[in-house]
Amino acid sequence: MVVVLVVLNLASLGYIAWKAYHQKSKKSDMPVPQAELSEVLKNELGLSARQTDSLKIIRADFFDKEKILSENTRMKRDSMNLFMFSENSNDSLLVKLATEVSANEYKMELLRIEQAAQLRNIFTDLQLKKLNGVIKEIRDYLKPATDKK
């Protein structure tokens, strides 16, 4: 039984390491439609060149921070999965990991709020009104990057 658990743990760690390596080899951390999103918003909202540049900077900053939070959350969840059913399972450790996962999710929501505040600072009232109408059409572009399998 111990041998089976050791083999499962090694296989899990190997898979996690393999997946982490292959994620680092991606060409870009930003989703492909980023340039398209900027162009759509520029056209739909009538953004100036300065506003478009600010939008790109805000979005790039968001994706950098989002990537760190997502990786941290994924690592905590992987740790939870490894410990959850092991014979050395420790419920207090699992609760601590779950708390850290939820804290990262909360930080992610705060990051979205921060990004919205930054966007409100660069758009005019009329552009914000137009954005409110366009947002449903482009919501898929505004979602954080997710792993596609």
Tab-separated table of C-alpha atoms in Angstrom:
chain	number	residue	atom	x	y	z
A	1	MET	CA	0.000	0.000	0.000
A	2	VAL	CA	2.835	2.410	0.870
A	3	VAL	CA	4.543	1.620	-2.435
A	4	VAL	CA	1.364	2.476	-4.332
A	5	LEU	CA	1.071	5.809	-2.516
A	6	VAL	CA	4.724	6.621	-3.186
A	7	VAL	CA	4.279	5.823	-6.880
A	8	LEU	CA	1.117	7.957	-7.040
A	9	ASN	CA	2.869	10.858	-5.321
A	10	LEU	CA	5.859	10.634	-7.651
A	11	ALA	CA	3.593	10.444	-10.681
A	12	SER	CA	1.618	13.466	-9.454
A	13	LEU	CA	4.783	15.480	-8.836
A	14	GLY	CA	6.142	14.490	-12.238
A	15	TYR	CA	2.932	15.608	-13.921
A	16	ILE	CA	2.943	18.928	-12.042
A	17	ALA	CA	6.580	19.557	-12.983
A	18	TRP	CA	5.907	18.634	-16.625
A	19	LYS	CA	2.876	20.940	-16.778
A	20	ALA	CA	4.782	23.804	-15.116
A	21	TYR	CA	7.639	23.431	-17.615
A	22	HIS	CA	5.303	23.452	-20.609
A	23	GLN	CA	3.397	26.478	-19.335
A	24	LYS	CA	6.658	28.447	-19.103
A	25	SER	CA	7.412	27.695	-22.735
A	26	LYS	CA	4.333	29.563	-23.985
A	27	LYS	CA	5.163	32.465	-26.271
A	28	SER	CA	3.017	35.019	-24.469
A	29	ASP	CA	1.305	35.270	-21.109
A	30	MET	CA	-1.282	37.626	-22.540
A	31	PRO	CA	-4.209	36.144	-24.428
A	32	VAL	CA	-4.017	36.475	-28.197
A	33	PRO	CA	-6.999	38.834	-28.569
A	34	GLN	CA	-5.318	41.605	-26.515
A	35	ALA	CA	-4.413	43.636	-29.609
A	36	GLU	CA	-7.849	43.001	-31.039
A	37	LEU	CA	-9.482	44.127	-27.781
A	38	SER	CA	-7.533	47.373	-27.832
A	39	GLU	CA	-8.565	47.962	-31.425
A	40	VAL	CA	-12.238	47.199	-30.722
A	41	LEU	CA	-12.285	49.538	-27.722
A	42	LYS	CA	-10.410	52.211	-29.636
A	43	ASN	CA	-12.987	52.101	-32.430
A	44	GLU	CA	-16.124	51.615	-30.328
A	45	LEU	CA	-15.267	54.201	-27.674
A	46	GLY	CA	-13.306	56.619	-29.852
A	47	LEU	CA	-10.162	56.329	-27.728
A	48	SER	CA	-7.257	58.655	-28.338
A	49	ALA	CA	-3.762	57.284	-28.908
A	50	ARG	CA	-2.876	58.224	-25.316
A	51	GLN	CA	-5.937	56.415	-23.948
A	52	THR	CA	-5.147	53.359	-26.066
A	53	ASP	CA	-1.575	53.288	-24.756
A	54	SER	CA	-2.838	53.633	-21.175
A	55	LEU	CA	-5.314	50.813	-21.775
A	56	LYS	CA	-2.543	48.530	-23.015
A	57	ILE	CA	-0.375	49.337	-19.976
A	58	ILE	CA	-3.242	48.712	-17.553
A	59	ARG	CA	-4.124	45.412	-19.239
A	60	ALA	CA	-0.480	44.248	-19.309
A	61	ASP	CA	-0.089	45.068	-15.611
A	62	PHE	CA	-3.318	43.188	-14.857
A	63	PHE	CA	-2.135	40.092	-16.723
A	64	ASP	CA	1.235	40.116	-14.955
A	65	LYS	CA	-0.412	40.259	-11.536
A	66	GLU	CA	-3.132	37.793	-12.531
A	67	LYS	CA	-0.539	35.282	-13.689
A	68	ILE	CA	1.248	35.347	-10.324
A	69	LEU	CA	-2.006	34.933	-8.387
A	70	SER	CA	-3.216	32.143	-10.675
A	71	GLU	CA	0.027	30.203	-10.400
A	72	ASN	CA	0.034	30.572	-6.621
A	73	THR	CA	-3.588	29.418	-6.400
A	74	ARG	CA	-2.883	26.460	-8.683
A	75	MET	CA	0.096	25.411	-6.542
A	76	LYS	CA	-1.993	25.592	-3.351
A	77	ARG	CA	-4.774	23.545	-4.956
A	78	ASP	CA	-2.265	20.965	-6.188
A	79	SER	CA	-0.868	20.693	-2.663
A	80	MET	CA	-4.367	20.244	-1.293
A	81	ASN	CA	-5.062	17.475	-3.781
A	82	LEU	CA	-1.841	15.681	-2.857
A	83	PHE	CA	-2.554	15.835	0.879
A	84	MET	CA	-6.296	15.338	0.801
A	85	PHE	CA	-6.325	11.577	0.454
A	86	SER	CA	-2.862	10.621	1.625
A	87	GLU	CA	-2.568	8.467	4.705
A	88	ASN	CA	-0.703	11.324	6.398
A	89	SER	CA	-3.564	13.723	5.706
A	90	ASN	CA	-3.647	16.671	8.059
A	91	ASP	CA	-6.991	18.479	8.178
A	92	SER	CA	-5.557	21.609	9.769
A	93	LEU	CA	-3.012	21.877	6.919
A	94	LEU	CA	-5.802	21.362	4.384
A	95	VAL	CA	-7.881	24.110	6.011
A	96	LYS	CA	-4.841	26.424	5.932
A	97	LEU	CA	-4.288	25.693	2.232
A	98	ALA	CA	-7.998	26.232	1.496
A	99	THR	CA	-7.833	29.570	3.324
A	100	GLU	CA	-4.836	30.584	1.208
A	101	VAL	CA	-6.664	29.584	-1.988
A	102	SER	CA	-9.692	31.669	-1.013
A	103	ALA	CA	-7.427	34.600	-0.075
A	104	ASN	CA	-5.881	34.456	-3.560
A	105	GLU	CA	-9.335	34.386	-5.158
A	106	TYR	CA	-10.261	37.451	-3.098
A	107	LYS	CA	-7.064	39.201	-4.232
A	108	MET	CA	-8.034	38.377	-7.817
A	109	GLU	CA	-11.389	40.099	-7.392
A	110	LEU	CA	-9.680	43.118	-5.822
A	111	LEU	CA	-7.325	43.192	-8.808
A	112	ARG	CA	-10.315	43.356	-11.158
A	113	ILE	CA	-11.784	46.217	-9.116
A	114	GLU	CA	-8.434	48.030	-9.230
A	115	GLN	CA	-8.290	47.595	-13.000
A	116	ALA	CA	-11.825	48.968	-13.381
A	117	ALA	CA	-10.890	52.017	-11.287
A	118	GLN	CA	-7.847	52.635	-13.478
A	119	LEU	CA	-9.978	52.373	-16.608
A	120	ARG	CA	-12.540	54.807	-15.167
A	121	ASN	CA	-9.679	57.288	-14.708
A	122	ILE	CA	-8.643	57.227	-18.366
A	123	PHE	CA	-12.099	57.152	-20.004
A	124	THR	CA	-14.489	60.086	-20.290
A	125	ASP	CA	-18.051	59.846	-18.970
A	126	LEU	CA	-19.365	59.337	-22.507
A	127	GLN	CA	-16.799	56.586	-23.163
A	128	LEU	CA	-17.759	54.876	-19.902
A	129	LYS	CA	-21.410	54.954	-20.946
A	130	LYS	CA	-20.497	53.419	-24.313
A	131	LEU	CA	-18.261	50.868	-22.576
A	132	ASN	CA	-21.179	49.765	-20.437
A	133	GLY	CA	-23.077	48.913	-23.626
A	134	VAL	CA	-20.128	47.213	-25.351
A	135	ILE	CA	-18.891	45.251	-22.341
A	136	LYS	CA	-21.267	42.321	-22.839
A	137	GLU	CA	-20.064	41.856	-26.396
A	138	ILE	CA	-16.400	41.768	-25.402
A	139	ARG	CA	-16.600	40.112	-21.963
A	140	ASP	CA	-14.751	37.040	-23.208
A	141	TYR	CA	-11.768	39.263	-24.013
A	142	LEU	CA	-11.825	40.817	-20.559
A	143	LYS	CA	-11.758	37.514	-18.683
A	144	PRO	CA	-8.394	36.483	-17.272
A	145	ALA	CA	-6.416	33.918	-19.221
A	146	THR	CA	-7.320	30.319	-18.413
A	147	ASP	CA	-5.654	27.086	-19.306
A	148	LYS	CA	-7.167	25.626	-22.443
A	149	LYS	CA	-6.962	21.887	-22.714
